[in-house]
Coordinates of C-alpha atoms and ligand atoms in Angstrom, one line a residue:
X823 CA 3.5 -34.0 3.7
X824 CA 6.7 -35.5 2.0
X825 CA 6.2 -35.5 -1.8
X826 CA 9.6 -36.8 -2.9
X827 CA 9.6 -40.7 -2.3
X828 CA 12.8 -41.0 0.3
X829 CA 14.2 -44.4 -1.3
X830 CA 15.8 -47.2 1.9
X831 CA 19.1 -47.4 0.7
X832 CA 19.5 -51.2 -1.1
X833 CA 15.8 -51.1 -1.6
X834 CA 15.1 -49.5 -5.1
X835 CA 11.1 -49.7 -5.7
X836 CA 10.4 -49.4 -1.9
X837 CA 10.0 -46.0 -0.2
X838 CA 7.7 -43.9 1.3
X839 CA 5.6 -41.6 -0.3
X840 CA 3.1 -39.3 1.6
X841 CA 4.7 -41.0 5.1
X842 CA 3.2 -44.2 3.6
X843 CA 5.4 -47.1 2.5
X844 CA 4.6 -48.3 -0.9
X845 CA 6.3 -51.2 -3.4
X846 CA 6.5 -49.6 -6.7
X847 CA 2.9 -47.7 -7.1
X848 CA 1.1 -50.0 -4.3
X849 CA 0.6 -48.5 -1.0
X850 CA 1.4 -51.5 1.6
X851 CA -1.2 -50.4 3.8
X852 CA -3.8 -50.9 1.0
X853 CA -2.9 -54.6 0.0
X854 CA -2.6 -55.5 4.3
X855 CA -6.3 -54.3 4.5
X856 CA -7.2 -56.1 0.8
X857 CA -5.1 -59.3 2.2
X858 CA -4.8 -59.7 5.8
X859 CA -1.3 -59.9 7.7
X860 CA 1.9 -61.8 7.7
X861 CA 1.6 -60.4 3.7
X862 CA 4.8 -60.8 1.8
X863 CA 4.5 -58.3 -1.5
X864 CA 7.6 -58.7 -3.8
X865 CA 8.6 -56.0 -6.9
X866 CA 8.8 -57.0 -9.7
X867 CA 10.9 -54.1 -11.3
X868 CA 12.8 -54.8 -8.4
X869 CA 14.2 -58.2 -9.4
X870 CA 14.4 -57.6 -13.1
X871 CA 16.5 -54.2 -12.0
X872 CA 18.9 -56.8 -10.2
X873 CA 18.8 -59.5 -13.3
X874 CA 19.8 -56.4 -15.6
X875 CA 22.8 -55.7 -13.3
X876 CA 24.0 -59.4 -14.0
X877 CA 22.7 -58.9 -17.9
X878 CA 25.4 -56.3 -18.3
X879 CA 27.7 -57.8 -16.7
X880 CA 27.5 -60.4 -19.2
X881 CA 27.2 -58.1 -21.7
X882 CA 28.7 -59.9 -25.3
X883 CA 29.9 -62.9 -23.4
X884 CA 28.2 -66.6 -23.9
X885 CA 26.4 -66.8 -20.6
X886 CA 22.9 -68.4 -18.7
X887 CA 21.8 -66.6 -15.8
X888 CA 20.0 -69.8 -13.9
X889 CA 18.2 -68.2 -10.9
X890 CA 19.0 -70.9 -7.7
X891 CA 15.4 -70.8 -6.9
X892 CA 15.4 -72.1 -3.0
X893 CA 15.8 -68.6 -2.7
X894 CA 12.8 -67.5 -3.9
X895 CA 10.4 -70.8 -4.9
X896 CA 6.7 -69.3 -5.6
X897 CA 5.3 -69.6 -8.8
X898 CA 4.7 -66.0 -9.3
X899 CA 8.6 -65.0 -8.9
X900 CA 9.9 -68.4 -11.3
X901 CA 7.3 -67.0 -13.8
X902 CA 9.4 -63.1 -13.7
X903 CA 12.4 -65.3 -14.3
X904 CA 11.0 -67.8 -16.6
X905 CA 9.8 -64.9 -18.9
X906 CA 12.9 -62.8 -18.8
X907 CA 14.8 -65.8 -20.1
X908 CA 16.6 -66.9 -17.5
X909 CA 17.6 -71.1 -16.4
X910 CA 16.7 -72.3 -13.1
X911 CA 19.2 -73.9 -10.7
X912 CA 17.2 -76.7 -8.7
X913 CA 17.9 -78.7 -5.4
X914 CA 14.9 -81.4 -5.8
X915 CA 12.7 -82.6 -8.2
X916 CA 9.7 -81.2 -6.7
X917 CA 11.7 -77.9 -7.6
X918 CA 11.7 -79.1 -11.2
X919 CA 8.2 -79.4 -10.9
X920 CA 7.7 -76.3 -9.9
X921 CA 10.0 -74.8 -13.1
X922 CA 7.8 -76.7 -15.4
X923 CA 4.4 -75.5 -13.9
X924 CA 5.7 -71.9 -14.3
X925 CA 6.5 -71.9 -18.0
X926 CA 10.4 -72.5 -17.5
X927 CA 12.9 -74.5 -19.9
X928 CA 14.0 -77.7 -19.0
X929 CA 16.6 -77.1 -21.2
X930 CA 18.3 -74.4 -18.8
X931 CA 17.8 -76.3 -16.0
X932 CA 20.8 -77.4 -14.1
X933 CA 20.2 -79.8 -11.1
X934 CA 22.6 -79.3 -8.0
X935 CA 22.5 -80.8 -4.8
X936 CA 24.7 -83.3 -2.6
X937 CA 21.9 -86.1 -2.3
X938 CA 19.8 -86.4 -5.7
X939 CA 17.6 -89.6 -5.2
X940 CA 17.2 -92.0 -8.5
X941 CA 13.8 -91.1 -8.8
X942 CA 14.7 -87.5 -8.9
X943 CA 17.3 -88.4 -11.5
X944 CA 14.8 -90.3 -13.3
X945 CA 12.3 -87.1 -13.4
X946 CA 14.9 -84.7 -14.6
X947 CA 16.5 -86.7 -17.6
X948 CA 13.1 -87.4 -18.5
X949 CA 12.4 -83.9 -19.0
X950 CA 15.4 -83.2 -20.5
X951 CA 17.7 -81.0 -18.2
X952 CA 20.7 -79.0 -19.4
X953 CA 22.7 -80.3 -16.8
X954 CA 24.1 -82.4 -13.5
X955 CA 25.9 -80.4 -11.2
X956 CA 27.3 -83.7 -9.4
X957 CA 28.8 -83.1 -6.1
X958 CA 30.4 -86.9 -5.5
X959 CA 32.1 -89.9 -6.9
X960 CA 29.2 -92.3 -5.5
X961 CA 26.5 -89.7 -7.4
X962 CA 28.1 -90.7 -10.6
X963 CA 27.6 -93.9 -10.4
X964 CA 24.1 -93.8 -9.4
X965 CA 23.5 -91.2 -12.1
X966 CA 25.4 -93.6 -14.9
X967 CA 23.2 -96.6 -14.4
X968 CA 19.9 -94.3 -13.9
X969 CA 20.5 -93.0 -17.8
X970 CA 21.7 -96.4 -18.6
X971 CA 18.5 -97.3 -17.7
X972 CA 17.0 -95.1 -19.7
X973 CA 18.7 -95.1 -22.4
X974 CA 19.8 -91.8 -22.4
X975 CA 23.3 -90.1 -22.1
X976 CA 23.5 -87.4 -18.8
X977 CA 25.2 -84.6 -18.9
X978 CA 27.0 -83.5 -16.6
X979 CA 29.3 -80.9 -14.5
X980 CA 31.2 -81.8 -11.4
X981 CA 30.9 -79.0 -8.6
X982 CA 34.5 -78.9 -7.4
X983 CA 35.2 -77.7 -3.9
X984 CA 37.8 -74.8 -4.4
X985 CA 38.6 -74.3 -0.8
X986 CA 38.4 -70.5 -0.8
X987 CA 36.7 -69.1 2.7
X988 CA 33.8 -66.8 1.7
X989 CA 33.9 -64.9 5.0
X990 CA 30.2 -65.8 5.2
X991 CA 28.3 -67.3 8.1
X992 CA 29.7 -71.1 8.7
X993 CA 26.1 -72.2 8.1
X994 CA 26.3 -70.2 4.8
X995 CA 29.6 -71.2 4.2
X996 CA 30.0 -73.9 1.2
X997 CA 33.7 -73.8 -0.7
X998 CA 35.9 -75.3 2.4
X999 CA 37.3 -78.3 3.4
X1000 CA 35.1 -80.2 6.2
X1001 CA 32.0 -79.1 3.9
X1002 CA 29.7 -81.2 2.4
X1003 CA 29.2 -79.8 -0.8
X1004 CA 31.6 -80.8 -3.5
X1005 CA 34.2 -82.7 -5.1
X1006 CA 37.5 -82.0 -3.4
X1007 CA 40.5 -80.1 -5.9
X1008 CA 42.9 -82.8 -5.8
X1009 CA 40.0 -85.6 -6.0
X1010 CA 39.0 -83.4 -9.1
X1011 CA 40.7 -84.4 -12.1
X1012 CA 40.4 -87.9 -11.2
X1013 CA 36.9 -87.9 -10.8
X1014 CA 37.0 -86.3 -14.1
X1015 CA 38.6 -89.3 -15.8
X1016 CA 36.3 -91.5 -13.9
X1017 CA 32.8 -89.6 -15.4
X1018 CA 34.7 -89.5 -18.8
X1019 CA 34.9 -93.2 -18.9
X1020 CA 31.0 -94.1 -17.7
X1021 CA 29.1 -94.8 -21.1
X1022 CA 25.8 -93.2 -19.6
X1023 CA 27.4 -89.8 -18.5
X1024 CA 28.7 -86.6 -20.9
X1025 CA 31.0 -84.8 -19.7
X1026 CA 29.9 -80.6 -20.3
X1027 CA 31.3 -78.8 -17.7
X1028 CA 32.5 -77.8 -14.0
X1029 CA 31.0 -75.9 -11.4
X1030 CA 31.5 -74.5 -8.1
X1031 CA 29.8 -72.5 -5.3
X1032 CA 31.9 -71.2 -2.4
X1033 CA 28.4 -69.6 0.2
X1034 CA 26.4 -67.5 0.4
X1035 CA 25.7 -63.4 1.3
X1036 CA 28.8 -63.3 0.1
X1037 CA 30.4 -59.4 0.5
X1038 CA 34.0 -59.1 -0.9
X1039 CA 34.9 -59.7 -4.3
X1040 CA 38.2 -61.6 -3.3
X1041 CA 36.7 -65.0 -2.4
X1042 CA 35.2 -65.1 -6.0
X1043 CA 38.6 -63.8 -7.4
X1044 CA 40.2 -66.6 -5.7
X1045 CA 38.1 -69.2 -6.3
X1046 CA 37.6 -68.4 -9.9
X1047 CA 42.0 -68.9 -10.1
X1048 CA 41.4 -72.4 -8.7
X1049 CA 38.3 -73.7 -10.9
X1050 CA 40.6 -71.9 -13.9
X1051 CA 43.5 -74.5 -12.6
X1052 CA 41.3 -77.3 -12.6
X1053 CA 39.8 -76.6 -16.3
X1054 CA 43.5 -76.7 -17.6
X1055 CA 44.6 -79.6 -15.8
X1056 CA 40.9 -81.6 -17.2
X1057 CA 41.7 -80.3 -20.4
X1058 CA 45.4 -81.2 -20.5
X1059 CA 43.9 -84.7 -20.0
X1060 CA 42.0 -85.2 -22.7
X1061 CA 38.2 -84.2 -21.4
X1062 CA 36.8 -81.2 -23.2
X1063 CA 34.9 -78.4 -20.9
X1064 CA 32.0 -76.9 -22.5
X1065 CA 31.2 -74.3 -20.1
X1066 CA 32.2 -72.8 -16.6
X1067 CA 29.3 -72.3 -13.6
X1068 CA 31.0 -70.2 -11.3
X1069 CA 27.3 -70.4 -9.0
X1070 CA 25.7 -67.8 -7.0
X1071 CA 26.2 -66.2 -3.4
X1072 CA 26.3 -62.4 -3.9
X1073 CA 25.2 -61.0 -0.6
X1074 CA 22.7 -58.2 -0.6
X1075 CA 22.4 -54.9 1.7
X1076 CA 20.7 -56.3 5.1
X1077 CA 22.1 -53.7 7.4
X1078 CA 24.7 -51.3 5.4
X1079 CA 26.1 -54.2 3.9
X1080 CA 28.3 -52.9 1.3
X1081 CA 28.2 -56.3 -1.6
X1082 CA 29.9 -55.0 -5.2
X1083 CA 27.1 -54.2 -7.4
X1084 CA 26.8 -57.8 -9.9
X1085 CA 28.0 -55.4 -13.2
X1086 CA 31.2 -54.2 -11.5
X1087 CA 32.3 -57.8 -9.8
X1088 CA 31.9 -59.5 -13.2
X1089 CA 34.0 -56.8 -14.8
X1090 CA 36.6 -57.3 -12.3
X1091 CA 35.9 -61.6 -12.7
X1092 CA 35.9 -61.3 -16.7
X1093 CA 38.9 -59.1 -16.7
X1094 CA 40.6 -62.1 -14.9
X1095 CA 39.3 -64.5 -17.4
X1096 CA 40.5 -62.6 -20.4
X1097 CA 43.9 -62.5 -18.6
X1098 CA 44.4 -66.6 -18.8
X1099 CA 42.7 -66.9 -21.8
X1100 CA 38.9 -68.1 -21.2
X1101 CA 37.1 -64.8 -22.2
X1102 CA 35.2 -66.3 -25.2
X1103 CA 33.8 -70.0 -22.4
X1104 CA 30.2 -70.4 -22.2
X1105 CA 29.2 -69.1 -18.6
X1106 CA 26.5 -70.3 -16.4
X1107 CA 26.4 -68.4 -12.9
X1108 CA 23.5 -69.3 -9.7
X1109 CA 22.4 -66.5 -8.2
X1110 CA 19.3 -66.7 -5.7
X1111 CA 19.6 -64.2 -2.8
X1112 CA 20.9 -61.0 -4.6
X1113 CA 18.3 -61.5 -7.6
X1114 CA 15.2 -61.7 -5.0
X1115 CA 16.3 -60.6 -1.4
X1116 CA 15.5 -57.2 -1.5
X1117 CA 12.7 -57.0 -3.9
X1118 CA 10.1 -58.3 -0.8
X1119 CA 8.9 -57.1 2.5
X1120 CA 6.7 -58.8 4.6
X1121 CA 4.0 -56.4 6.3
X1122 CA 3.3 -57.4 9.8
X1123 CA 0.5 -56.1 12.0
X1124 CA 1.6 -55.2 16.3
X1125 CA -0.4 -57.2 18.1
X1126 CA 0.5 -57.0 21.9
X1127 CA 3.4 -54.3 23.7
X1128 CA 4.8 -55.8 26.5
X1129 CA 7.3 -53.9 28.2
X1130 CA 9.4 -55.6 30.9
X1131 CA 12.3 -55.2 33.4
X1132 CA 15.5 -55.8 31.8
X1133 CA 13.6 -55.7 27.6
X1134 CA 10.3 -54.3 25.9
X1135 CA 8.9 -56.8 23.6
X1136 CA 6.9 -55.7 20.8
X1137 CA 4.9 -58.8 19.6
X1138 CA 3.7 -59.1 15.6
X1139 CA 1.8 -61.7 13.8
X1140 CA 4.5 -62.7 11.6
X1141 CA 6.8 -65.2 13.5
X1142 CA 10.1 -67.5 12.8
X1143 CA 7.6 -70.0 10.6
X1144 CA 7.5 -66.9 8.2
X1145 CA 11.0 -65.4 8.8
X1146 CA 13.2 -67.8 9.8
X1147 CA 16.4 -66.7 8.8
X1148 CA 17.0 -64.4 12.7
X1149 CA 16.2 -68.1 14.3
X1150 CA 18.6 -69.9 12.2
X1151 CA 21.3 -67.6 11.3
X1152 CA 20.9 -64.8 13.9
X1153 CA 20.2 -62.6 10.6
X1154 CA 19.1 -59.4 10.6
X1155 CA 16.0 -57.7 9.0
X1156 CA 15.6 -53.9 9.3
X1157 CA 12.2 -53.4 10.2
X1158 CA 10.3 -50.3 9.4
X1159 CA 7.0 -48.6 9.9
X1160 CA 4.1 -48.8 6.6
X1161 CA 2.8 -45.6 8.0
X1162 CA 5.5 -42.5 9.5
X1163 CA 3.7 -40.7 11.5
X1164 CA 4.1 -37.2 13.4
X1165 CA 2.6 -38.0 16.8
X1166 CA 1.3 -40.5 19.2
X1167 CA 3.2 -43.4 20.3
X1168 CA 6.5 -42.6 22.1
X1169 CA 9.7 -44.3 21.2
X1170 CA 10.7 -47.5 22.7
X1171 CA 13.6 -49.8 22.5
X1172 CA 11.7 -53.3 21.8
X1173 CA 12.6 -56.8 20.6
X1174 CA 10.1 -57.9 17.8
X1175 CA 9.2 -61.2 18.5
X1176 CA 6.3 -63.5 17.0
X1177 CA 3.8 -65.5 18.8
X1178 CA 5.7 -68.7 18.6
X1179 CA 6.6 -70.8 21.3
X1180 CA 9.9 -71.2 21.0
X1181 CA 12.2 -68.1 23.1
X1182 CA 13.9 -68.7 19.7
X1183 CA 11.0 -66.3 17.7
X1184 CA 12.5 -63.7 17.4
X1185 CA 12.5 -60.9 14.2
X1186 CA 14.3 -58.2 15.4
X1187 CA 16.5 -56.8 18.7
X1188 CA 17.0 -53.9 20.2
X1189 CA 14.9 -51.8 17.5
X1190 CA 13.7 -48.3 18.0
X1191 CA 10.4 -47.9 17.0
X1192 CA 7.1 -45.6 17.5
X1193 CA 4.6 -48.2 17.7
X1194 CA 1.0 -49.2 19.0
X1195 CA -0.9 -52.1 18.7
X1196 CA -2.9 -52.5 15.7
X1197 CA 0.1 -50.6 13.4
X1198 CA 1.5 -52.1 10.6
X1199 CA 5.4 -52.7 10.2
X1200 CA 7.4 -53.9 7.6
X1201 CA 10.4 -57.0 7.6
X1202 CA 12.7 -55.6 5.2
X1203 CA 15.4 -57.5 3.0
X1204 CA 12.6 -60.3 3.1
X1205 CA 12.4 -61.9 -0.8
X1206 CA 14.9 -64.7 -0.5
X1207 CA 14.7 -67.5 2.2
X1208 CA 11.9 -66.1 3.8
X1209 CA 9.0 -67.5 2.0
X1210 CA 10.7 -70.7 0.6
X1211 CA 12.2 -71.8 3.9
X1212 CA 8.4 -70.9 5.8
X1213 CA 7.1 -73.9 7.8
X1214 CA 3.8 -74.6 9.3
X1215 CA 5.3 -74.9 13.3
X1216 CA 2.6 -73.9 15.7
X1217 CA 0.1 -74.8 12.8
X1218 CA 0.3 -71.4 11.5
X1219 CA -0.6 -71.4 7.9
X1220 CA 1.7 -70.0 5.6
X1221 CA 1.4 -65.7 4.6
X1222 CA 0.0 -64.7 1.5
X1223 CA 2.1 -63.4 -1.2
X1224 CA 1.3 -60.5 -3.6
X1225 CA 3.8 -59.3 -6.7
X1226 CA 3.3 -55.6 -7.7
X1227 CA 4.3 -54.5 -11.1
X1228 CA 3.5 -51.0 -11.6
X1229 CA 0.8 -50.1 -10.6
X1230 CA -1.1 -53.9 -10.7
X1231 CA -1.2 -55.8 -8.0
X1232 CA -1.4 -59.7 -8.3
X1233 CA -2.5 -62.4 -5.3
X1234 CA 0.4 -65.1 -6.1
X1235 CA -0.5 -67.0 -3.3
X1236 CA -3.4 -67.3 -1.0
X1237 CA -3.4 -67.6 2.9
X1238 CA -3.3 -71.1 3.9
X1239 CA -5.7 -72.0 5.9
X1240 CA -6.0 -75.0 8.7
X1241 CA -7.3 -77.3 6.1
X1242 CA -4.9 -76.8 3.2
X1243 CA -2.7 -78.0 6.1
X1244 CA -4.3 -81.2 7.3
X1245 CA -5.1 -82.0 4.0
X1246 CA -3.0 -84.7 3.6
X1247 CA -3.6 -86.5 6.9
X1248 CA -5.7 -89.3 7.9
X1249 CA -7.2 -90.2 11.3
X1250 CA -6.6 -94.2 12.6
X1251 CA -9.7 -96.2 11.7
Ligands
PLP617 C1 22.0 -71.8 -2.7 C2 22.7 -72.0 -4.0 C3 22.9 -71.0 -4.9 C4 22.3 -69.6 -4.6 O1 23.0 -69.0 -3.6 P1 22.6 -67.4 -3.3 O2 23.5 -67.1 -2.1 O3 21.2 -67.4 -2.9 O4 23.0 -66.6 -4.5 C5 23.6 -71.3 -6.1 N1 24.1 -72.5 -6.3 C6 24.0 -73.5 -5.4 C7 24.6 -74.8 -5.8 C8 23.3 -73.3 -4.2 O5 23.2 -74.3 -3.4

């Protein structure tokens, strides 16, 4: 019997206790029998531990924490944020929906995204946004005659593209040239002039956001010197910046990844700011991944072990519909037991695979594990872009999702079932 919880390093509010794995005071093995398997259970002490690392950071500055929510998009998480205070930064009006239906501020909203539709425009100045983060010259246009429309003034940031390399995965990568995201520097202070001159548009502030999983504090150091360039040459001309977004991207402990803690980067960022003179701006950062990524696990039952010739495949319930970040990113989840146990199964070197048909479905390779069928495992690091990026391929309906806060469990989301899914089809007549 092990008494003391043994904590997984980058995983506060998950360890074992008595060889079984718990989320803060729920044993996983308890809410997988309550609620079936693939189960994703989130902490909640877990992601308001991560928002009080930022919170300090912040500490005595003018700032809004606006949690990017593709991250992360159920109900049950916005509502953590949404009563902790926070913003919300959205990518589609259906997100703003979401904000609204969870008890968030329009008000702290800021809307970002390369391809806002009018209608979506429409939506959010009709429910009265904090902000456009507007990534092109056409945009504001589009986004001037929508609030002309209207009748209403927009206001709005432009996300300038700072051309700093994160040192991310390319398909994570969103700060460089040959990137779709963004206004480029030198196009930046004309495109500034341009949205000062449009009648329907305010001018509040400038953003940027250079990837994602983001591990070294240089890229923000860097990038933060070329946004600070840009707000002296827009001020220079005339166009007053209320506040600075310098977006999200911290990366999060996956496998030993070493990220600087949120408190000591923004020490090191706001040191930088004091230095030219910007100390006392009003600061709006993004952060999605390293607010939710590793407050969730998603417990997984072993269906089938198949061992082969050249691999042994261990094969779970939960597949690349749930956790589709190994199938799009080769990313890696740790995977560990919800029950250690002394005896029984030997030790095999397995690939964890799902039951979808695609050699694609894959969770894990190469992993050491004791396992039988019918045990439960666990999908680490799995809060952010698991859940909000889950599909219905192979008409699997999506996991349930349960937030633990204490010692309370709560069912945030059912199973879906086959006829949640078809729902909204129709058969020829
Ligand atoms: C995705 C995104 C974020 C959040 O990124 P994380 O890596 O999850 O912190 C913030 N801002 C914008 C504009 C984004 O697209």
């Amino acid at each position: 019997m092990n008494a003391t919880p043994s904590l997984l390093p980058g995983h506060p509010h998950i360890a074992f206790q008595d060889n079984d794995l718990r989320v803060e005071g729920a044993r996983l093995k308890d809410l997988a029998q309550a609620h079936g398997t693939p189960l994703f259970v989130y902490s909640k002490a877990s992601m308001l531990d991560a928002l009080a690392a930022y919170q300090r950071g912040f500490a005595g500055r003018k700032a809004r924490i606006c949690y990017a929510m593709k991250a992360n998009s159920s109900l049950g998480v916005l509502q953590v944020f949404a009563q902790a205070g926070c913003g919300f930064d959205i990518v589609s009006g259906g997100e703003l929906d979401r904000v609204l239906a969870a008890g968030g501020d329009p008000a702290k909203v800021i809307f970002s995204g390369v391809g806002k539709t009018r209608a979506e425009m429409r939506q959010a100045l009709q429910a009265g946004i904090g902000c456009f983060n507007v990534e092109s010259e056409a945009e504001l246009e589009v986004l001037n005659d929508v609030a002309l429309a209207l009748n209403q003034v927009a206001p709005v940031s432009l996300r300038v593209n700072p051309n700093v390399d994160p040192k991310t995965h390319p398909y994570i990568s969103t700060g460089l040239k040959g990137n779709k995201f963004g206004i480029a520097h030198e196009r930046a202070l004309d495109t500034y002039r341009r949205a000062a001159g449009l009648p329907g548009l305010k001018v509040v502030g400038i953003d940027c956001h250079i990837g994602s999983q983001i591990t070294e504090e240089t890229p923000y150091l860097d990038a933060m010197d070329r946004v600070l360039d840009l707000v002296e040459a827009v001020e220079a001309a005339g166009i007053a910046l209320r506040h600075i977004d310098f977006g999200g991207g911290l990366g999060i402990n996956y496998n030993g990844d070493q990220p600087p803690a949120a408190d000591a980067l923004w020490g090191r960022l706001f040191a930088k700011l004091d230095a030219r003179g910007f100390g006392d701006r009003e600061f709006m950062i993004e952060p999605g991944r390293s607010l939710v990524g590793n407050a969730g696990v998603c417990v997984t039952e072993v269906l089938y072990l198949k061992p082969g010739e050249q691999k042994n495949f261990c094969i779970i319930d939960a597949a690349m519909n749930d956790l589709p970040r190994p199938a799009m990113y080769q990313a890696f989840h740790a995977i560990v037991p919800v029950s250690r146990r002394d005896s029984g199964a030997g030790t095999s070197t397995y690939d964890v695979v799902g039951p979808v048909c695609e050699s694609g479905d894959w969770i894990g390779r190469d992993r050491t594990l004791s396992v039988q069928p019918g045990d439960l495992l666990a999908v680490l690091s799995a809060g952010a872009y698991c859940m909000s990026m889950a599909s219905n391929y192979n008409t699997r309906g999506r996991a349930a999702e349960v937030l633990v806060d204490g010692p309370h469990s709560h069912l945030i989301r059912e199973r879906e079932n086959a006829a949640d899914q078809m729902r909204a089809e129709r058969l020829v007549r």
